[in-house]
Amino acid sequence: QAHKDRRPPLLPPLASRLNSMRARSDLLPDGEAPADVLGLLARQARVRGLSLADLNYPQHLEGRTPAEVRRALVSAGLRAGAVALRFPEARFRQGVMAHFDSAVRDDAVSMAVKGCEWAQALNASDVVIWPQFDGFDYHFQADYVAMADRAADAYAVVADRCGDLGVRVSLEPKPTDEKSRFGLLGSTAAALRLVERVGRPNFGLTLDVGHMLLAGENPAQSAAETAAAGRLFGLHLNDAHVRLGAEDGLAFASIHADASLELVYWLQRSSFGDAGEHLYFDTFPLNEDPVAEAEANVEVLEALWDVAARLDDAGLAAAIGKHDALGAREALRRAKRVTMSMA
């Protein structure tokens, strides 16, 4: 009864992986793949339910002007959500912000600040940094303490310089990757410790469902704890079988349906989106029409959002308060029945 008058939480703005629009070029007229970022944006404009586009720097933006990209976004009916950094392997293969060579670290910082300049020019709120090459492959290869020290110092500089531009810096942790078998940030907790150590209000985390699964985490718990610390700046939605060496990037909630619903529930409880955060589908369609796959992700999320909004009325909050797993399962069944009856 206490929740009867509560307004349903609003679904945050949605974006989807732009490079997925390269898939299945045979479905396009004359089988031609989008030649550049402008073509990718034009194809993504066909996806119903998206309002934002996240762009990679330098991959999508180098050689372009902000005015040119802004025109393409307007033409596609989209706004810039974030700028995501993609560090060139030739320069950064042995590390990014934690590199042992200060000259390389300086280049990484400069590249991040350039990404923030692009974000400011496109009116995007965040720069997302995935430090793909900060890690190690072998025992006795790395000085873990020194790597963390160097990374913390570099991120503090990035956060300060980007803060002057009015841009937030969001770190995307990943525990393992083919480029770094052990990532410097092996868990959400490790990433949060680094964020707390840097201690800048515009420095937080973008969590990725597949990355959290790779770390053996429960995505809902990691998101809830990050949000409670005021550091959940973004979330990448996908799913994965999590077999060795495979992040998968499958359609959202296609494998871990209940875990995905719980994640959505905790996003609502954490008021995610109220400060302008958005959700991003980080999926990798290989054989599927990328437009249809992105639309399916939107529809699944909208359905889960509706179910999650009814869970407390169905008794979930009371069950959680008593640590009652069976009561929670019954609340899930009730909420799903109500949602289906209203469809």
GROMACS .gro file of C-alpha atoms in nm:
model
  343
    1GLN     CA    1   0.000   0.000   0.000
    2ALA     CA    2   0.287   0.234   0.076
    3HIS     CA    3   0.397   0.215  -0.286
    4LYS     CA    4   0.055   0.259  -0.450
    5ASP     CA    5   0.092   0.635  -0.505
    6ARG     CA    6   0.454   0.624  -0.616
    7ARG     CA    7   0.511   0.743  -0.971
    8PRO     CA    8   0.660   0.478  -1.202
    9PRO     CA    9   1.030   0.550  -1.259
   10LEU     CA   10   1.115   0.691  -1.600
   11LEU     CA   11   1.329   0.483  -1.834
   12PRO     CA   12   1.662   0.663  -1.884
   13PRO     CA   13   1.767   0.769  -2.235
   14LEU     CA   14   1.903   0.488  -2.450
   15ALA     CA   15   2.204   0.451  -2.680
   16SER     CA   16   2.344   0.149  -2.862
   17ARG     CA   17   2.682   0.040  -2.995
   18LEU     CA   18   2.745   0.238  -3.312
   19ASN     CA   19   2.995  -0.008  -3.461
   20SER     CA   20   2.724  -0.277  -3.460
   21MET     CA   21   2.575  -0.088  -3.753
   22ARG     CA   22   2.856  -0.232  -3.967
   23ALA     CA   23   2.705  -0.582  -3.935
   24ARG     CA   24   2.498  -0.750  -4.206
   25SER     CA   25   2.577  -0.503  -4.481
   26ASP     CA   26   2.398  -0.744  -4.716
   27LEU     CA   27   2.070  -0.610  -4.576
   28LEU     CA   28   2.148  -0.261  -4.702
   29PRO     CA   29   2.075  -0.134  -5.053
   30ASP     CA   30   2.337  -0.275  -5.291
   31GLY     CA   31   2.492  -0.454  -4.992
   32GLU     CA   32   2.708  -0.152  -4.912
   33ALA     CA   33   2.836  -0.113  -4.557
   34PRO     CA   34   2.830   0.233  -4.399
   35ALA     CA   35   3.157   0.389  -4.510
   36ASP     CA   36   3.212   0.613  -4.209
   37VAL     CA   37   3.064   0.742  -3.885
   38LEU     CA   38   2.811   0.949  -4.076
   39GLY     CA   39   2.680   0.635  -4.243
   40LEU     CA   40   2.674   0.449  -3.912
   41LEU     CA   41   2.465   0.726  -3.756
   42ALA     CA   42   2.229   0.724  -4.054
   43ARG     CA   43   2.171   0.350  -4.013
   44GLN     CA   44   2.128   0.374  -3.637
   45ALA     CA   45   1.863   0.641  -3.692
   46ARG     CA   46   1.634   0.357  -3.805
   47VAL     CA   47   1.634   0.201  -3.456
   48ARG     CA   48   1.313   0.287  -3.273
   49GLY     CA   49   1.361   0.380  -2.907
   50LEU     CA   50   1.710   0.531  -2.917
   51SER     CA   51   1.765   0.898  -2.844
   52LEU     CA   52   2.144   0.908  -2.794
   53ALA     CA   53   2.458   0.799  -2.976
   54ASP     CA   54   2.791   0.726  -2.806
   55LEU     CA   55   3.088   0.797  -3.031
   56ASN     CA   56   3.443   0.660  -3.009
   57TYR     CA   57   3.747   0.885  -3.006
   58PRO     CA   58   3.961   0.883  -3.212
   59GLN     CA   59   3.796   0.606  -3.417
   60HIS     CA   60   3.477   0.789  -3.514
   61LEU     CA   61   3.584   1.150  -3.477
   62GLU     CA   62   3.939   1.197  -3.601
   63GLY     CA   63   3.944   1.401  -3.920
   64ARG     CA   64   3.593   1.536  -3.856
   65THR     CA   65   3.479   1.869  -3.722
   66PRO     CA   66   3.232   1.906  -3.435
   67ALA     CA   67   2.994   2.095  -3.663
   68GLU     CA   68   2.996   1.809  -3.913
   69VAL     CA   69   2.922   1.550  -3.645
   70ARG     CA   70   2.652   1.768  -3.488
   71ARG     CA   71   2.479   1.796  -3.826
   72ALA     CA   72   2.490   1.417  -3.866
   73LEU     CA   73   2.340   1.369  -3.520
   74VAL     CA   74   2.060   1.615  -3.593
   75SER     CA   75   1.991   1.443  -3.924
   76ALA     CA   76   1.970   1.108  -3.741
   77GLY     CA   77   1.740   1.251  -3.474
   78LEU     CA   78   1.996   1.167  -3.204
   79ARG     CA   79   2.200   1.352  -2.942
   80ALA     CA   80   2.552   1.270  -2.827
   81GLY     CA   81   2.543   1.068  -2.506
   82ALA     CA   82   2.912   1.007  -2.438
   83VAL     CA   83   3.251   0.996  -2.605
   84ALA     CA   84   3.432   0.665  -2.550
   85LEU     CA   85   3.810   0.646  -2.576
   86ARG     CA   86   3.975   0.378  -2.791
   87PHE     CA   87   4.349   0.386  -2.732
   88PRO     CA   88   4.554   0.294  -3.044
   89GLU     CA   89   4.736  -0.033  -2.981
   90ALA     CA   90   5.057   0.071  -3.157
   91ARG     CA   91   5.125   0.340  -2.899
   92PHE     CA   92   4.958   0.195  -2.589
   93ARG     CA   93   5.011  -0.183  -2.619
   94GLN     CA   94   5.199  -0.200  -2.285
   95GLY     CA   95   4.970   0.027  -2.090
   96VAL     CA   96   4.769   0.347  -2.080
   97MET     CA   97   4.729   0.542  -1.756
   98ALA     CA   98   4.942   0.285  -1.569
   99HIS     CA   99   5.222   0.264  -1.829
  100PHE     CA  100   5.574   0.255  -1.686
  101ASP     CA  101   5.687   0.530  -1.927
  102SER     CA  102   5.573   0.877  -1.821
  103ALA     CA  103   5.578   0.997  -2.184
  104VAL     CA  104   5.321   0.735  -2.279
  105ARG     CA  105   5.108   0.823  -1.976
  106ASP     CA  106   5.122   1.188  -2.079
  107ASP     CA  107   5.000   1.091  -2.426
  108ALA     CA  108   4.714   0.893  -2.271
  109VAL     CA  109   4.616   1.190  -2.055
  110SER     CA  110   4.629   1.424  -2.356
  111MET     CA  111   4.412   1.185  -2.557
  112ALA     CA  112   4.158   1.167  -2.275
  113VAL     CA  113   4.145   1.546  -2.251
  114LYS     CA  114   4.097   1.566  -2.627
  115GLY     CA  115   3.804   1.327  -2.587
  116CYS     CA  116   3.661   1.563  -2.325
  117GLU     CA  117   3.697   1.855  -2.565
  118TRP     CA  118   3.495   1.656  -2.818
  119ALA     CA  119   3.235   1.575  -2.553
  120GLN     CA  120   3.202   1.942  -2.466
  121ALA     CA  121   3.171   2.036  -2.835
  122LEU     CA  122   2.899   1.773  -2.889
  123ASN     CA  123   2.722   1.854  -2.560
  124ALA     CA  124   2.785   1.502  -2.430
  125SER     CA  125   2.799   1.462  -2.054
  126ASP     CA  126   3.069   1.197  -2.017
  127VAL     CA  127   3.393   1.060  -2.153
  128VAL     CA  128   3.413   0.684  -2.096
  129ILE     CA  129   3.763   0.541  -2.052
  130TRP     CA  130   3.816   0.170  -2.105
  131PRO     CA  131   4.186   0.120  -2.018
  132GLN     CA  132   4.213  -0.194  -2.231
  133PHE     CA  133   4.591  -0.225  -2.212
  134ASP     CA  134   4.641  -0.154  -1.840
  135GLY     CA  135   4.710  -0.500  -1.702
  136PHE     CA  136   4.945  -0.794  -1.725
  137ASP     CA  137   4.969  -1.148  -1.862
  138TYR     CA  138   5.226  -1.324  -1.643
  139HIS     CA  139   5.317  -1.361  -1.279
  140PHE     CA  140   5.615  -1.144  -1.177
  141GLN     CA  141   5.551  -0.917  -1.478
  142ALA     CA  142   5.397  -0.618  -1.299
  143ASP     CA  143   5.448  -0.398  -0.997
  144TYR     CA  144   5.081  -0.384  -0.893
  145VAL     CA  145   5.125  -0.109  -0.637
  146ALA     CA  146   5.322   0.115  -0.872
  147MET     CA  147   5.069   0.059  -1.151
  148ALA     CA  148   4.784   0.165  -0.922
  149ASP     CA  149   4.981   0.471  -0.808
  150ARG     CA  150   5.052   0.580  -1.165
  151ALA     CA  151   4.692   0.525  -1.272
  152ALA     CA  152   4.552   0.722  -0.978
  153ASP     CA  153   4.781   1.017  -1.050
  154ALA     CA  154   4.697   1.016  -1.422
  155TYR     CA  155   4.321   0.992  -1.368
  156ALA     CA  156   4.335   1.280  -1.121
  157VAL     CA  157   4.493   1.499  -1.390
  158VAL     CA  158   4.233   1.386  -1.647
  159ALA     CA  159   3.943   1.448  -1.409
  160ASP     CA  160   4.070   1.796  -1.321
  161ARG     CA  161   4.126   1.904  -1.681
  162CYS     CA  162   3.797   1.757  -1.799
  163GLY     CA  163   3.616   1.906  -1.502
  164ASP     CA  164   3.726   2.248  -1.624
  165LEU     CA  165   3.535   2.165  -1.945
  166GLY     CA  166   3.223   2.056  -1.756
  167VAL     CA  167   3.268   1.692  -1.856
  168ARG     CA  168   3.255   1.385  -1.631
  169VAL     CA  169   3.513   1.108  -1.665
  170SER     CA  170   3.375   0.757  -1.634
  171LEU     CA  171   3.605   0.458  -1.597
  172GLU     CA  172   3.487   0.128  -1.750
  173PRO     CA  173   3.655  -0.164  -1.565
  174LYS     CA  174   3.707  -0.504  -1.727
  175PRO     CA  175   3.873  -0.790  -1.539
  176THR     CA  176   4.024  -0.972  -1.839
  177ASP     CA  177   4.075  -0.915  -2.207
  178GLU     CA  178   4.276  -1.075  -2.486
  179LYS     CA  179   4.506  -0.771  -2.468
  180SER     CA  180   4.549  -0.798  -2.088
  181ARG     CA  181   4.472  -1.137  -1.936
  182PHE     CA  182   4.456  -0.969  -1.596
  183GLY     CA  183   4.319  -0.617  -1.596
  184LEU     CA  184   4.452  -0.368  -1.345
  185LEU     CA  185   4.093  -0.322  -1.226
  186GLY     CA  186   3.984  -0.681  -1.173
  187SER     CA  187   3.649  -0.604  -1.012
  188THR     CA  188   3.397  -0.330  -0.951
  189ALA     CA  189   3.528  -0.304  -0.594
  190ALA     CA  190   3.883  -0.243  -0.719
  191ALA     CA  191   3.756   0.022  -0.959
  192LEU     CA  192   3.559   0.191  -0.680
  193ARG     CA  193   3.870   0.198  -0.462
  194LEU     CA  194   4.056   0.375  -0.740
  195VAL     CA  195   3.772   0.624  -0.784
  196GLU     CA  196   3.770   0.697  -0.412
  197ARG     CA  197   4.145   0.739  -0.415
  198VAL     CA  198   4.130   0.990  -0.702
  199GLY     CA  199   3.856   1.169  -0.510
  200ARG     CA  200   3.719   1.396  -0.782
  201PRO     CA  201   3.341   1.457  -0.800
  202ASN     CA  202   3.339   1.420  -1.180
  203PHE     CA  203   3.519   1.083  -1.174
  204GLY     CA  204   3.306   0.767  -1.156
  205LEU     CA  205   3.229   0.435  -1.321
  206THR     CA  206   3.051   0.296  -1.623
  207LEU     CA  207   2.971  -0.067  -1.552
  208ASP     CA  208   2.925  -0.332  -1.822
  209VAL     CA  209   2.708  -0.640  -1.761
  210GLY     CA  210   2.943  -0.870  -1.954
  211HIS     CA  211   3.247  -0.737  -1.769
  212MET     CA  212   3.078  -0.789  -1.433
  213LEU     CA  213   2.987  -1.145  -1.528
  214LEU     CA  214   3.349  -1.207  -1.632
  215ALA     CA  215   3.451  -1.090  -1.283
  216GLY     CA  216   3.213  -1.339  -1.122
  217GLU     CA  217   2.993  -1.059  -0.991
  218ASN     CA  218   2.618  -1.017  -0.956
  219PRO     CA  219   2.553  -0.714  -1.180
  220ALA     CA  220   2.268  -0.587  -0.963
  221GLN     CA  221   2.486  -0.587  -0.650
  222SER     CA  222   2.774  -0.412  -0.823
  223ALA     CA  223   2.544  -0.149  -0.972
  224ALA     CA  224   2.362  -0.094  -0.642
  225GLU     CA  225   2.683  -0.048  -0.444
  226THR     CA  226   2.831   0.185  -0.706
  227ALA     CA  227   2.512   0.391  -0.717
  228ALA     CA  228   2.501   0.407  -0.337
  229ALA     CA  229   2.850   0.558  -0.349
  230GLY     CA  230   2.724   0.817  -0.599
  231ARG     CA  231   2.962   0.691  -0.867
  232LEU     CA  232   2.742   0.506  -1.119
  233PHE     CA  233   2.780   0.734  -1.420
  234GLY     CA  234   2.670   0.483  -1.685
  235LEU     CA  235   2.575   0.124  -1.758
  236HIS     CA  236   2.638  -0.095  -2.063
  237LEU     CA  237   2.370  -0.359  -2.114
  238ASN     CA  238   2.437  -0.696  -2.280
  239ASP     CA  239   2.454  -1.063  -2.178
  240ALA     CA  240   2.706  -1.347  -2.196
  241HIS     CA  241   2.756  -1.720  -2.150
  242VAL     CA  242   3.090  -1.627  -1.986
  243ARG     CA  243   3.285  -1.915  -2.124
  244LEU     CA  244   3.663  -1.882  -2.109
  245GLY     CA  245   3.785  -1.585  -2.305
  246ALA     CA  246   3.439  -1.482  -2.427
  247GLU     CA  247   3.255  -1.168  -2.326
  248ASP     CA  248   2.998  -1.251  -2.600
  249GLY     CA  249   2.804  -0.924  -2.616
  250LEU     CA  250   2.476  -1.107  -2.665
  251ALA     CA  251   2.133  -0.944  -2.664
  252PHE     CA  252   2.036  -0.800  -2.325
  253ALA     CA  253   1.863  -1.048  -2.089
  254SER     CA  254   1.893  -1.329  -2.344
  255ILE     CA  255   2.091  -1.555  -2.107
  256HIS     CA  256   2.058  -1.420  -1.752
  257ALA     CA  257   1.694  -1.312  -1.748
  258ASP     CA  258   1.640  -1.289  -1.372
  259ALA     CA  259   1.978  -1.126  -1.315
  260SER     CA  260   1.890  -0.869  -1.580
  261LEU     CA  261   1.554  -0.799  -1.415
  262GLU     CA  262   1.723  -0.759  -1.076
  263LEU     CA  263   1.971  -0.517  -1.230
  264VAL     CA  264   1.685  -0.308  -1.371
  265TYR     CA  265   1.509  -0.317  -1.032
  266TRP     CA  266   1.816  -0.179  -0.857
  267LEU     CA  267   1.862   0.086  -1.121
  268GLN     CA  268   1.512   0.204  -1.033
  269ARG     CA  269   1.576   0.186  -0.659
  270SER     CA  270   1.897   0.383  -0.712
  271SER     CA  271   1.714   0.652  -0.915
  272PHE     CA  272   1.950   0.590  -1.204
  273GLY     CA  273   1.889   0.846  -1.476
  274ASP     CA  274   1.775   1.124  -1.245
  275ALA     CA  275   2.110   1.300  -1.285
  276GLY     CA  276   2.113   1.260  -1.663
  277GLU     CA  277   2.277   0.916  -1.685
  278HIS     CA  278   2.186   0.698  -1.981
  279LEU     CA  279   2.185   0.329  -2.067
  280TYR     CA  280   2.387   0.187  -2.358
  281PHE     CA  281   2.341  -0.146  -2.536
  282ASP     CA  282   2.694  -0.281  -2.580
  283THR     CA  283   2.608  -0.584  -2.793
  284PHE     CA  284   2.781  -0.750  -3.088
  285PRO     CA  285   2.532  -0.884  -3.344
  286LEU     CA  286   2.710  -1.113  -3.590
  287ASN     CA  287   2.438  -1.284  -3.791
  288GLU     CA  288   2.144  -1.066  -3.690
  289ASP     CA  289   2.014  -0.749  -3.854
  290PRO     CA  290   2.178  -0.487  -3.624
  291VAL     CA  291   1.879  -0.254  -3.647
  292ALA     CA  292   1.635  -0.532  -3.551
  293GLU     CA  293   1.872  -0.651  -3.275
  294ALA     CA  294   1.895  -0.301  -3.126
  295GLU     CA  295   1.517  -0.260  -3.139
  296ALA     CA  296   1.473  -0.598  -2.969
  297ASN     CA  297   1.705  -0.481  -2.689
  298VAL     CA  298   1.493  -0.169  -2.643
  299GLU     CA  299   1.171  -0.372  -2.629
  300VAL     CA  300   1.314  -0.621  -2.378
  301LEU     CA  301   1.440  -0.341  -2.155
  302GLU     CA  302   1.105  -0.162  -2.169
  303ALA     CA  303   0.929  -0.484  -2.068
  304LEU     CA  304   1.171  -0.547  -1.780
  305TRP     CA  305   1.139  -0.185  -1.671
  306ASP     CA  306   0.761  -0.226  -1.647
  307VAL     CA  307   0.792  -0.549  -1.445
  308ALA     CA  308   1.054  -0.400  -1.213
  309ALA     CA  309   0.829  -0.101  -1.141
  310ARG     CA  310   0.563  -0.341  -1.007
  311LEU     CA  311   0.788  -0.560  -0.793
  312ASP     CA  312   0.757  -0.371  -0.464
  313ASP     CA  313   0.378  -0.358  -0.494
  314ALA     CA  314   0.394  -0.733  -0.547
  315GLY     CA  315   0.579  -0.775  -0.217
  316LEU     CA  316   0.945  -0.778  -0.317
  317ALA     CA  317   1.063  -0.503  -0.080
  318ALA     CA  318   0.901  -0.682   0.212
  319ALA     CA  319   1.060  -1.012   0.107
  320ILE     CA  320   1.404  -0.854   0.073
  321GLY     CA  321   1.363  -0.697   0.417
  322LYS     CA  322   1.323  -1.047   0.563
  323HIS     CA  323   1.589  -1.206   0.337
  324ASP     CA  324   1.307  -1.429   0.209
  325ALA     CA  325   1.413  -1.591  -0.121
  326LEU     CA  326   1.086  -1.781  -0.169
  327GLY     CA  327   0.882  -1.468  -0.098
  328ALA     CA  328   1.092  -1.282  -0.352
  329ARG     CA  329   1.023  -1.550  -0.613
  330GLU     CA  330   0.651  -1.522  -0.545
  331ALA     CA  331   0.670  -1.143  -0.584
  332LEU     CA  332   0.838  -1.192  -0.922
  333ARG     CA  333   0.558  -1.423  -1.034
  334ARG     CA  334   0.290  -1.177  -0.916
  335ALA     CA  335   0.451  -0.881  -1.091
  336LYS     CA  336   0.492  -1.075  -1.415
  337ARG     CA  337   0.128  -1.190  -1.403
  338VAL     CA  338   0.007  -0.833  -1.352
  339THR     CA  339   0.222  -0.706  -1.637
  340MET     CA  340   0.099  -0.981  -1.871
  341SER     CA  341  -0.264  -0.914  -1.781
  342MET     CA  342  -0.220  -0.547  -1.872
  343ALA     CA  343  -0.047  -0.618  -2.203
   0.00000   0.00000   0.00000
